[in-house]
mmCIF file of C-alpha atoms in Angstrom:
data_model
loop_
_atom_site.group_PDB
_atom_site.id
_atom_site.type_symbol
_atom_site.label_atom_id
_atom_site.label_comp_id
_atom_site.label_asym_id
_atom_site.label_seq_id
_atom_site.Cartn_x
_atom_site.Cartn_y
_atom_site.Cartn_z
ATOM 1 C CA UNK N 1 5.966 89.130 56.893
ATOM 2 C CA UNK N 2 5.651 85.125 55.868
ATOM 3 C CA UNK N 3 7.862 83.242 58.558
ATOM 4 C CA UNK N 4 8.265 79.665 57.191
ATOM 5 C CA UNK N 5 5.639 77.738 59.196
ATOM 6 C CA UNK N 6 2.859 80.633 58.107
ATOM 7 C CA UNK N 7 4.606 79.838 54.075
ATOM 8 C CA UNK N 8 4.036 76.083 54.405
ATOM 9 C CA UNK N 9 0.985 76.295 55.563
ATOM 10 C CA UNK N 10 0.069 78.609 52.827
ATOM 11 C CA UNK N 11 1.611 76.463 50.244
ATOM 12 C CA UNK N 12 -0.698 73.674 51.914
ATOM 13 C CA UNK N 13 -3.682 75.517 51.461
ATOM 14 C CA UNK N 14 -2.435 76.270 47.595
ATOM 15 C CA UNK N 15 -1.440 72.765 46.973
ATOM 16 C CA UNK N 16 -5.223 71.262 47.779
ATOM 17 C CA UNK N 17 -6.603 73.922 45.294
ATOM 18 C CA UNK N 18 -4.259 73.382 42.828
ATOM 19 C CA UNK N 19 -2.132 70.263 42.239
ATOM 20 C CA UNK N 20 -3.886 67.329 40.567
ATOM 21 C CA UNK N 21 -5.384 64.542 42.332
ATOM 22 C CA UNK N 22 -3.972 60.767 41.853
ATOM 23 C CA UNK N 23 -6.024 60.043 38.576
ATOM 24 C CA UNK N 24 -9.154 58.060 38.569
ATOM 25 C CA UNK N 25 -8.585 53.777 38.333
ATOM 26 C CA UNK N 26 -9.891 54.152 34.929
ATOM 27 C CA UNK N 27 -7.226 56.493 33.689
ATOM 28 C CA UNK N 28 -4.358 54.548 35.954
ATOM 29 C CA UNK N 29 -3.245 53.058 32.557
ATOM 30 C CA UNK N 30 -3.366 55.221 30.046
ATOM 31 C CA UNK N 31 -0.513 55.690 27.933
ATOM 32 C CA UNK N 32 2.375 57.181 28.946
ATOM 33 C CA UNK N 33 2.784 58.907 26.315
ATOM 34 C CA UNK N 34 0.546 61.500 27.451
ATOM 35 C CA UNK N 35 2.307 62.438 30.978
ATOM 36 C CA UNK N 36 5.083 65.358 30.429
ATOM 37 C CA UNK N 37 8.453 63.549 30.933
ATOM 38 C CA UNK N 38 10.712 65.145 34.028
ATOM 39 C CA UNK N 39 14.174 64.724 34.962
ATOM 40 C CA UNK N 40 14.655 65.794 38.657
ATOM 41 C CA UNK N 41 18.358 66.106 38.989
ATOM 42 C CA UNK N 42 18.802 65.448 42.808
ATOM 43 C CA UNK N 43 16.793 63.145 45.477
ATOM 44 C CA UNK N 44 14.507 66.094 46.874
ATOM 45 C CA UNK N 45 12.856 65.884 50.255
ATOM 46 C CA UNK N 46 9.720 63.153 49.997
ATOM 47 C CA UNK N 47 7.163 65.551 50.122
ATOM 48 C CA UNK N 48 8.183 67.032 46.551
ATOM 49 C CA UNK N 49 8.761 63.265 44.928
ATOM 50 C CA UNK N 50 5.325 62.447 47.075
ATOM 51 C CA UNK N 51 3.140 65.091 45.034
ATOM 52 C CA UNK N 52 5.083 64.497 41.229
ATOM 53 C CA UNK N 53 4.739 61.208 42.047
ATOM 54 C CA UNK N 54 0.702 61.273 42.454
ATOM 55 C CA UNK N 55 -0.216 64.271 40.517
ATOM 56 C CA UNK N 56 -0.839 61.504 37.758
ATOM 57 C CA UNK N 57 0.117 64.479 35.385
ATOM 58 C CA UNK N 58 4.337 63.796 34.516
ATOM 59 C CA UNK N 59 6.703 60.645 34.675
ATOM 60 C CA UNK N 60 9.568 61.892 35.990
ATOM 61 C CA UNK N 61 13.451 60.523 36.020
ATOM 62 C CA UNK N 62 15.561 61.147 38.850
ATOM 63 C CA UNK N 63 19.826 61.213 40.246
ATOM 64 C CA UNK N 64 18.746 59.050 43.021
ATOM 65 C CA UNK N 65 21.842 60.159 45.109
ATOM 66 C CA UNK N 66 21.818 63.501 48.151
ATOM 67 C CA UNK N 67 25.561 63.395 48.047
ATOM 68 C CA UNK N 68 26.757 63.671 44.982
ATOM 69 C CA UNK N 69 25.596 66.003 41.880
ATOM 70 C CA UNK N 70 24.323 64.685 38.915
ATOM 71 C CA UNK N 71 27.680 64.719 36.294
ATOM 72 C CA UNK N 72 27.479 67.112 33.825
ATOM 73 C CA UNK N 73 27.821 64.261 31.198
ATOM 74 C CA UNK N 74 25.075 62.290 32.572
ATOM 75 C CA UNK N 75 22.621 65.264 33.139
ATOM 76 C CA UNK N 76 22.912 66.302 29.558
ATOM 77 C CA UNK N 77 22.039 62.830 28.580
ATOM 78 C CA UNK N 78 18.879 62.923 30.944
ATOM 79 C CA UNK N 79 17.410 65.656 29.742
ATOM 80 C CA UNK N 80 17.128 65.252 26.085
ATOM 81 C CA UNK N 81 13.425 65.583 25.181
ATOM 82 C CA UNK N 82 12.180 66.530 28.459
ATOM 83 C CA UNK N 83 9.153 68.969 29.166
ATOM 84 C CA UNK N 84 10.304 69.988 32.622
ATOM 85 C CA UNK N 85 13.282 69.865 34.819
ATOM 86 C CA UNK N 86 13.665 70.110 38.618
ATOM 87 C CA UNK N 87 16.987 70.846 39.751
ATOM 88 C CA UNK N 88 18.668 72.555 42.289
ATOM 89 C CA UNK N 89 21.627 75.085 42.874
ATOM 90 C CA UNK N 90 24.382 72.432 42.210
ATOM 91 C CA UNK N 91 23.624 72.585 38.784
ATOM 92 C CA UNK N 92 24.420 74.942 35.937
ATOM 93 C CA UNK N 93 21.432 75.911 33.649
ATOM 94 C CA UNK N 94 22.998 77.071 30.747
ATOM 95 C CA UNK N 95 22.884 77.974 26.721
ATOM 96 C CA UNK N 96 24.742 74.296 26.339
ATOM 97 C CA UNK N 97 22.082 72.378 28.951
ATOM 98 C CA UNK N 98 18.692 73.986 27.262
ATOM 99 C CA UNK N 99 20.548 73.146 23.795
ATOM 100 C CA UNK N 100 20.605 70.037 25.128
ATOM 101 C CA UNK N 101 17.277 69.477 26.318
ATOM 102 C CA UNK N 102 15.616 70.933 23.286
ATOM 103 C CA UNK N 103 12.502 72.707 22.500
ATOM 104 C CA UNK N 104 10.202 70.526 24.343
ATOM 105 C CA UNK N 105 11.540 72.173 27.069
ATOM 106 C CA UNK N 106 8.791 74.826 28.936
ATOM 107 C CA UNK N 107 9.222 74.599 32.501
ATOM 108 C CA UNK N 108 12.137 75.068 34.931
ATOM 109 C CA UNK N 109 11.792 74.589 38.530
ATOM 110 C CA UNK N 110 14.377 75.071 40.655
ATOM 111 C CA UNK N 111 14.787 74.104 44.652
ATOM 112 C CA UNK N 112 16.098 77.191 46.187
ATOM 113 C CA UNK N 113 15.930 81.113 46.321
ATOM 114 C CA UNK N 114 19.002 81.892 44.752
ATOM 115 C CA UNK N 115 19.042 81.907 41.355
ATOM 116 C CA UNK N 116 22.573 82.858 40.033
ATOM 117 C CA UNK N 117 22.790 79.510 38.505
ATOM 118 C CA UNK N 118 20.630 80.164 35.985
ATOM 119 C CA UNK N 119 21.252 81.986 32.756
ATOM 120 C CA UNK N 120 18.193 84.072 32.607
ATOM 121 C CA UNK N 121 18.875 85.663 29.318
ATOM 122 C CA UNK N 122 18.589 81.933 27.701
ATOM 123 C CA UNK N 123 15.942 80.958 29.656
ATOM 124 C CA UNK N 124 13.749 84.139 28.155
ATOM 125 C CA UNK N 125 14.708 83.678 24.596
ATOM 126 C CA UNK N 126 13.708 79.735 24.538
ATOM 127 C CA UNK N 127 10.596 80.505 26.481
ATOM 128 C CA UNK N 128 11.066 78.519 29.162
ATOM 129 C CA UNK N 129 9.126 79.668 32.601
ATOM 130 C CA UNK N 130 10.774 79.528 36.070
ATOM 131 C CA UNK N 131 9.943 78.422 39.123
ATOM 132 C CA UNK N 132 11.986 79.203 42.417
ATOM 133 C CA UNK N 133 11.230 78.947 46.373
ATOM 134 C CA UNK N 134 11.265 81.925 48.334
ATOM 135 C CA UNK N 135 9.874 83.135 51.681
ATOM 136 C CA UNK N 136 9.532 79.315 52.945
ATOM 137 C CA UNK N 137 13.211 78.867 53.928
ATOM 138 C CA UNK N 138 13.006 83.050 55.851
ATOM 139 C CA UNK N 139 12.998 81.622 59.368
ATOM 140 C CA UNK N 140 15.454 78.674 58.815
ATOM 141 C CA UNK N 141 18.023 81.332 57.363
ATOM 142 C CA UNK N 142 17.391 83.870 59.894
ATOM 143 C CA UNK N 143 17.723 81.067 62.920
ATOM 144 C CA UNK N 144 21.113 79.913 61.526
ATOM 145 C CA UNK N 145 22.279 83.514 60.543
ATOM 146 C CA UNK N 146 21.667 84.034 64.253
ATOM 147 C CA UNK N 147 23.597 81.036 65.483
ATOM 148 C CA UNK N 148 26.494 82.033 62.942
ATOM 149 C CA UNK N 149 27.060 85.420 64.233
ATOM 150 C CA UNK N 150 26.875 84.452 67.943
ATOM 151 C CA UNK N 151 29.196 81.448 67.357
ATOM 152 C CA UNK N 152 31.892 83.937 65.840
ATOM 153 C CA UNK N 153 31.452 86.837 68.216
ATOM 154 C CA UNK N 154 31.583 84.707 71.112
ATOM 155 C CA UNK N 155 34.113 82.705 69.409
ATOM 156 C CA UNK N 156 32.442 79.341 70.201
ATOM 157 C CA UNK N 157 34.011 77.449 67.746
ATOM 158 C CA UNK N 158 37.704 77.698 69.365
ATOM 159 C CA UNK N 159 36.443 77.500 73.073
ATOM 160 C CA UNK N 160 35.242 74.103 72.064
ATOM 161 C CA UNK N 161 38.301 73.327 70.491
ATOM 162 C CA UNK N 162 40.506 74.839 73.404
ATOM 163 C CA UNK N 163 38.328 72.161 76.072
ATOM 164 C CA UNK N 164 39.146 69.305 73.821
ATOM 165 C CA UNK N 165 42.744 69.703 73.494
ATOM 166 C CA UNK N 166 43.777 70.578 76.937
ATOM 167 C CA UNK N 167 44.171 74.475 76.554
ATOM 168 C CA UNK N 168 41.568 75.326 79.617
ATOM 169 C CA UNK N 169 43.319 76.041 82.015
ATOM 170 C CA UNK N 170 42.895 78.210 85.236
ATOM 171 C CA UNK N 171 40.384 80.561 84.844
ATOM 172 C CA UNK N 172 41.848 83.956 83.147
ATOM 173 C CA UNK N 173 40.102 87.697 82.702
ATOM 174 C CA UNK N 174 40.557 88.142 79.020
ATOM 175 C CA UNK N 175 40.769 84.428 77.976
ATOM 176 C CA UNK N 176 38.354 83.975 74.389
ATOM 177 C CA UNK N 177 36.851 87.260 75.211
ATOM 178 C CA UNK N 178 34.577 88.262 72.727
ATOM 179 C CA UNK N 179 32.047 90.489 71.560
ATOM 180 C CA UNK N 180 28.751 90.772 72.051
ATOM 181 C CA UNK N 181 25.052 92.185 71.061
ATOM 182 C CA UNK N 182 23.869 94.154 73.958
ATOM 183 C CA UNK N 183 24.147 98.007 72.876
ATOM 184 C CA UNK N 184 25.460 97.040 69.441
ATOM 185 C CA UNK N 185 24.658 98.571 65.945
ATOM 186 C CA UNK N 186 23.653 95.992 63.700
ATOM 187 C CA UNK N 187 24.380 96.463 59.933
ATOM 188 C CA UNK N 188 22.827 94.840 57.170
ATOM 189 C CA UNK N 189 23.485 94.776 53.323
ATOM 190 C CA UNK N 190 20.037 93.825 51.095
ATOM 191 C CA UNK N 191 17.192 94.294 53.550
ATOM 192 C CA UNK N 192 14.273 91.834 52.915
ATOM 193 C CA UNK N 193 11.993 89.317 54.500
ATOM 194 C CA UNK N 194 15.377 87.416 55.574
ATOM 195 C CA UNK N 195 17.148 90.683 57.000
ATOM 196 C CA UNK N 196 13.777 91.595 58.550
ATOM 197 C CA UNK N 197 13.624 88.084 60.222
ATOM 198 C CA UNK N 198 17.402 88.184 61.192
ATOM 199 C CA UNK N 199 16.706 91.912 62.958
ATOM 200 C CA UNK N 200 13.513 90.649 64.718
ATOM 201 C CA UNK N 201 15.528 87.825 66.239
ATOM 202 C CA UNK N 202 18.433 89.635 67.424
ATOM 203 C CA UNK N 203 16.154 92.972 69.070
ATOM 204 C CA UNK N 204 15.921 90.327 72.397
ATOM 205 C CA UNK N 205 19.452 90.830 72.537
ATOM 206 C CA UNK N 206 19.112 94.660 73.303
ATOM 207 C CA UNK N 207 20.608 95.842 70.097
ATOM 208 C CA UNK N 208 20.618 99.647 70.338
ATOM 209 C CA UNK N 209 20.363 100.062 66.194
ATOM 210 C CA UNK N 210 19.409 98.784 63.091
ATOM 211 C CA UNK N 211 21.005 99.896 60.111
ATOM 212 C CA UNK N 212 20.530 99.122 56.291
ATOM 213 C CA UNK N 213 21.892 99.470 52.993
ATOM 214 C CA UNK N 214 20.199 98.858 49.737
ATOM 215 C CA UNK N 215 19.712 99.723 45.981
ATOM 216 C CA UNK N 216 16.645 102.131 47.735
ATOM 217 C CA UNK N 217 15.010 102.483 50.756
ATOM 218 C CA UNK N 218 12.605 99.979 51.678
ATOM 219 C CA UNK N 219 10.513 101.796 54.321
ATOM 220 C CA UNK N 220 7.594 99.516 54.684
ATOM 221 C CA UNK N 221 10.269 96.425 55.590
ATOM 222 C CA UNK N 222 12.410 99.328 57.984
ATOM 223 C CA UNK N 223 9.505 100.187 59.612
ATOM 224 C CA UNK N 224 9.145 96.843 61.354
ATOM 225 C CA UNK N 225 12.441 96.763 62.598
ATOM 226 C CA UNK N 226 13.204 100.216 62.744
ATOM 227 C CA UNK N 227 15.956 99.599 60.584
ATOM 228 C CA UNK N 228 17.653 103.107 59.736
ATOM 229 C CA UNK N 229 18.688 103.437 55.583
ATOM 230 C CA UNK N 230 22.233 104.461 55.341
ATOM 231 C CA UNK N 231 24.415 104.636 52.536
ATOM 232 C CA UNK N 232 27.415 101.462 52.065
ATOM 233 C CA UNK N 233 30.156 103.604 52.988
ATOM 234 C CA UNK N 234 28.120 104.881 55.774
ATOM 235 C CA UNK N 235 26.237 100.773 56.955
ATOM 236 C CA UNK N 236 30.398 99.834 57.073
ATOM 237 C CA UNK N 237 31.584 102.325 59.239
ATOM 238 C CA UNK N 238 28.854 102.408 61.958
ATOM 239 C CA UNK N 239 28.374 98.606 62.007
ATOM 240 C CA UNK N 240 29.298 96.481 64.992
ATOM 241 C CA UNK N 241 27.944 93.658 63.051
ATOM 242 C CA UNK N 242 27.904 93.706 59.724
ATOM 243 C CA UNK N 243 25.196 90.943 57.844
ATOM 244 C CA UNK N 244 25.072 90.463 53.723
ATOM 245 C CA UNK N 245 21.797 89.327 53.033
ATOM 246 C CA UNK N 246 21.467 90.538 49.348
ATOM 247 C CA UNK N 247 21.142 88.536 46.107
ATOM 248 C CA UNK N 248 24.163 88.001 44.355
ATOM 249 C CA UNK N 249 23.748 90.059 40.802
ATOM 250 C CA UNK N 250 26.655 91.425 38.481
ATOM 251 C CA UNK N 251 26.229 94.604 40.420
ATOM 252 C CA UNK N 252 26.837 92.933 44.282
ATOM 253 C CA UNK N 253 29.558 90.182 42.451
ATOM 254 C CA UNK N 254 32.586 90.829 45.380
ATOM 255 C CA UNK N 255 30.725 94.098 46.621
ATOM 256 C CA UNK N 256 32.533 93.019 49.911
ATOM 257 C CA UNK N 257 36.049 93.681 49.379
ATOM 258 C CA UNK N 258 39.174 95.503 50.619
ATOM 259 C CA UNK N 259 37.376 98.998 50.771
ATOM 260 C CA UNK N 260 34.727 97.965 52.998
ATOM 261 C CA UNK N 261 36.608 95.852 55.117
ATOM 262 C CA UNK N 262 38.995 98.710 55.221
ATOM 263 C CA UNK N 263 35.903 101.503 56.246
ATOM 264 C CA UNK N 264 35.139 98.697 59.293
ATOM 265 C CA UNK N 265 35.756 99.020 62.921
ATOM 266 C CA UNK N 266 38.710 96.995 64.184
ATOM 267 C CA UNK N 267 35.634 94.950 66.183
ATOM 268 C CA UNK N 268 33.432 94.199 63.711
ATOM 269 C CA UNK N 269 31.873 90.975 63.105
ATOM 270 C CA UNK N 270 31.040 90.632 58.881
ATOM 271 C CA UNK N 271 28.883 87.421 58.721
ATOM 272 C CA UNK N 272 28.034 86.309 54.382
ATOM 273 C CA UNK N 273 24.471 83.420 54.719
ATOM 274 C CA UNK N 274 23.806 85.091 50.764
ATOM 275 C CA UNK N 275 25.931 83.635 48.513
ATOM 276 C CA UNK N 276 29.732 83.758 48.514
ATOM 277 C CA UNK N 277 30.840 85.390 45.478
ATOM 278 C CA UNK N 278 29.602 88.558 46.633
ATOM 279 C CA UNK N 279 32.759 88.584 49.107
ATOM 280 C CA UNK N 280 36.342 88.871 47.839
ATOM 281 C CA UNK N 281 37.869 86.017 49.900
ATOM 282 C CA UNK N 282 41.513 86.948 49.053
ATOM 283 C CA UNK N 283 40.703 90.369 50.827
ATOM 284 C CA UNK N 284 38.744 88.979 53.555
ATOM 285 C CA UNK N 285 41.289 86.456 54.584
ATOM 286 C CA UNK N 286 43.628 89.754 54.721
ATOM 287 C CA UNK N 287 41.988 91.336 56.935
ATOM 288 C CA UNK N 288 40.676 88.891 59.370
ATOM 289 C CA UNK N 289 44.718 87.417 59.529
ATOM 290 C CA UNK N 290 45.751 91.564 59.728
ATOM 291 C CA UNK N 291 42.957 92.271 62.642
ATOM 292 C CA UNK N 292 41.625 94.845 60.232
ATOM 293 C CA UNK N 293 38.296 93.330 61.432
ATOM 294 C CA UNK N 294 37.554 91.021 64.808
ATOM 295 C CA UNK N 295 35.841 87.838 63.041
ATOM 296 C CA UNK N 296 33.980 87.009 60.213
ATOM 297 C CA UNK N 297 31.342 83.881 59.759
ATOM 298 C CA UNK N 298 30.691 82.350 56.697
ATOM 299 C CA UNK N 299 27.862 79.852 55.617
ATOM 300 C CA UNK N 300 28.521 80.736 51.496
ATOM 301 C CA UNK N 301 31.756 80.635 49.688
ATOM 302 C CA UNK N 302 33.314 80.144 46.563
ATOM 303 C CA UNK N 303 34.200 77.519 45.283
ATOM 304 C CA UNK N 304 31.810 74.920 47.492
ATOM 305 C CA UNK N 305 32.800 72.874 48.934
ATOM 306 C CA UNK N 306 35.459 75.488 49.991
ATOM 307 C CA UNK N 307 38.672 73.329 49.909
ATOM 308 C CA UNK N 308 40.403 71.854 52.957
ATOM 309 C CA UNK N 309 43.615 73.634 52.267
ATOM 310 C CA UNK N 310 41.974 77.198 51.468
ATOM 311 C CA UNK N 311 43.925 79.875 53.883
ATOM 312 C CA UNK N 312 40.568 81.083 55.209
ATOM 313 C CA UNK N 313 40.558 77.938 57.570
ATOM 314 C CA UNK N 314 43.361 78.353 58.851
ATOM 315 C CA UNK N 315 42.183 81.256 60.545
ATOM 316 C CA UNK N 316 40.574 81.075 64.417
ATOM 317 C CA UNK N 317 38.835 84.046 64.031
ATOM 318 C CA UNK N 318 36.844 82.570 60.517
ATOM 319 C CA UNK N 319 33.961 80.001 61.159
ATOM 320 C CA UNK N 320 33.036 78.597 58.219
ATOM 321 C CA UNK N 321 29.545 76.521 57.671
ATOM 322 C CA UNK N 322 28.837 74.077 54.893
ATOM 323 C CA UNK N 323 25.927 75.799 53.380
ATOM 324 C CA UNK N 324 23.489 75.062 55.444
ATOM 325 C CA UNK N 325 21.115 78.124 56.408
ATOM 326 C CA UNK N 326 18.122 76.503 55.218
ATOM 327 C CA UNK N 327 18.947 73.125 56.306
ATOM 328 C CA UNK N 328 15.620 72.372 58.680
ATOM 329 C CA UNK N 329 13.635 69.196 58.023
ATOM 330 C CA UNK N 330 10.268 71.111 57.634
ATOM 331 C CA UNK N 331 11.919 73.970 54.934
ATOM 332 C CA UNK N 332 13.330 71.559 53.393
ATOM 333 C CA UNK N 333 10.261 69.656 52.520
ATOM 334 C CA UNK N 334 8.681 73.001 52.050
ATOM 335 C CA UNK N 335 11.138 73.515 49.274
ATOM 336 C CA UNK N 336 10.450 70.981 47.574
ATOM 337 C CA UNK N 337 7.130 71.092 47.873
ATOM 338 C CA UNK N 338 6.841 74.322 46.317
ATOM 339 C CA UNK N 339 9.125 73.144 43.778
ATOM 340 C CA UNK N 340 7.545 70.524 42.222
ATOM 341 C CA UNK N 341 3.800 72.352 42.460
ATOM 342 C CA UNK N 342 5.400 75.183 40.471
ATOM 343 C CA UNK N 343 6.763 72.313 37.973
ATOM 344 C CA UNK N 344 2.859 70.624 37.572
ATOM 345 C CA UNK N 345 1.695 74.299 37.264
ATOM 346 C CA UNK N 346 3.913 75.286 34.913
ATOM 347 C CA UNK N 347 3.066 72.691 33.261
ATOM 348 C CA UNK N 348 -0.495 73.297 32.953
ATOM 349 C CA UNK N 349 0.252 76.572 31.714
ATOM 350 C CA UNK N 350 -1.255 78.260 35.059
ATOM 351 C CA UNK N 351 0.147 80.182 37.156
ATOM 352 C CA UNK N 352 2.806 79.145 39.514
ATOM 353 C CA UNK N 353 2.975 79.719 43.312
ATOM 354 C CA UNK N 354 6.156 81.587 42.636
ATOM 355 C CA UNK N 355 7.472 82.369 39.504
ATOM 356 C CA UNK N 356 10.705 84.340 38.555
ATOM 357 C CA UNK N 357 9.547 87.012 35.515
ATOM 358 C CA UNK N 358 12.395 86.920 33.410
#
């Protein structure tokens, strides 16, 4: 299995075989004309810029901001005419976008793993290749997945808030009691390199049992983790914790809903570091406020930024992240990294260090 450090340094290896070299001083000013134009639609980590930058192979455009996405208006403006485009999950890759772009358009790289904000189906018919980052961001996910689930179960976020505002008090038996790992059954939804990390981390914590539920058995991932394949109905009603770590497709779109929160154990922990629209939140905010289920921790949700007034934080027994799984300093600059040599590849018309087949 790649953990993030052993992916980076991969990707290093990969990058001095394959991305160009800063060109020659001879062919420093040749005409610009010749480099593929790029718009790069958010200000990626420096290592990314750093290798577009001296590939000597594209000029590239950029939204120089890391707070605010690139308006819609503006980014169809930006990337009339280009041969590539760098983006990343803020922004919606669609029929009106590639329209927009025209049929210079051959390579899409995108900075993340998740890929629901691409239409695929438009993306195959105008030809256009796509790159995406997997596996580098595995062992930031799976650390914060970790620190999610403990910070719910052990209800962290409201003992914090309870010594800041006066409410400790004298010392009580079943004050913010909560729940914890040791002889636990672990569920989790969409077992891969992430779920395999995320099980690996939490076996320390004397977990009696893995469990996992998927579109098929995956025994060569199970076997590492001796992760037990169990059927949905089956992963919710054995689960002390219950983790989502599947891709969100039309077929997992709200797959968490009422009937699985209703198949859970009254102590059950569900914790979502996928994406959010895989979880009904009108049903989860039922039955976290009804008890149905103990706690729930959420680093996806829909819309995000989840607004301030949304029901779901009202809720003590809800901990709710800002997106932020992969959000390490070195998988970050892995990201981007990857991203923009799967741009100059694509480019090239070789093969890119990870390409989504469409």
């Amino acid at each position: 299995m790649w953990c993030s450090r052993v992916a980076l340094r991969q990707l290093q290896r990969a990058t001095a075989k394959t991305v160009c070299k800063a060109p020659a001083e001879g062919l420093v000013h040749r005409e610009m004309s010749n480099l593929s134009r790029v718009y790069v639609t958010r200000q990626i980590p420096p290592d990314g810029l750093r290798i577009l930058r001296e590939s000597g192979q594209v000029e590239f455009d950029l939204w120089d901001s890391d707070d605010v996405p690139v308006p819609r208006k503006e980014l169809l403006q930006k990337v009339k005419g280009v041969d590539a485009l760098l983006c990343v999950l803020t922004e919606k890759i669609d029929a009106e976008l590639l329209d927009a772009a025209g049929p210079n358009l051959k390579v899409l790289s995108t900075m993340s793993v998740g890929f629901d904000h691409l239409t695929l189906d438009q993306l195959k018919k105008r030809g256009v290749r796509v790159g995406y980052t997997p596996d580098v961001l595995t062992d930031a996910v799976a650390e914060l997945t970790v620190a999610l689930l403990l910070a719910t179960s052990r209800r962290l976020i409201e003992a914090t808030h309870e010594a800041k505002t006066g409410g400790w008090g004298t010392w009580r038996t079943l004050w913010l009691c909560g729940h914890e790992l040791a002889g636990s059954t672990v569920g989790i939804l969409g077992l891969g390199r992430i779920g395999v990390a995320i099980a690996e981390r939490l076996a320390p914590f004397k977990v009696e049992k893995f469990l996992y539920s998927d579109v098929a058995p995956r025994p060569d991932l199970a076997a590492g983790i001796a992760a037990e394949h169990v059927s949905f109905d089956e992963l919710a009603r054995r689960s002390d914790f219950l983790l989502v770590c599947c891709a969100l497709t039309p077929e997992t779109q709200m797959i968490c809903n009422k009937e699985l929160f209703s198949k859970m154990k009254s102590t059950s922990i569900f914790i979502n570091t996928s994406r959010g629209g895989v979880v009904n939140q009108d049903h989860l905010y039922e039955a976290l406020s009804t008890h149905q289920i103990a706690g729930a921790g959420l680093d996806v949700t829909v819309p995000e930024p989840l607004p301030t007034d949304h029901p779901l934080f009202t809720l003590k027994n809800c901990v709710i992240l800002p997106h932020i799984a992969s959000a390490s300093y070195t998988t970050r600059n892995a990201m981007s990294s990857l991203a923009a040599n799967n741009l100059l590849l694509g480019l090239r018309g070789e093969p890119m260090i990870k390409e989504l087949k469409l």
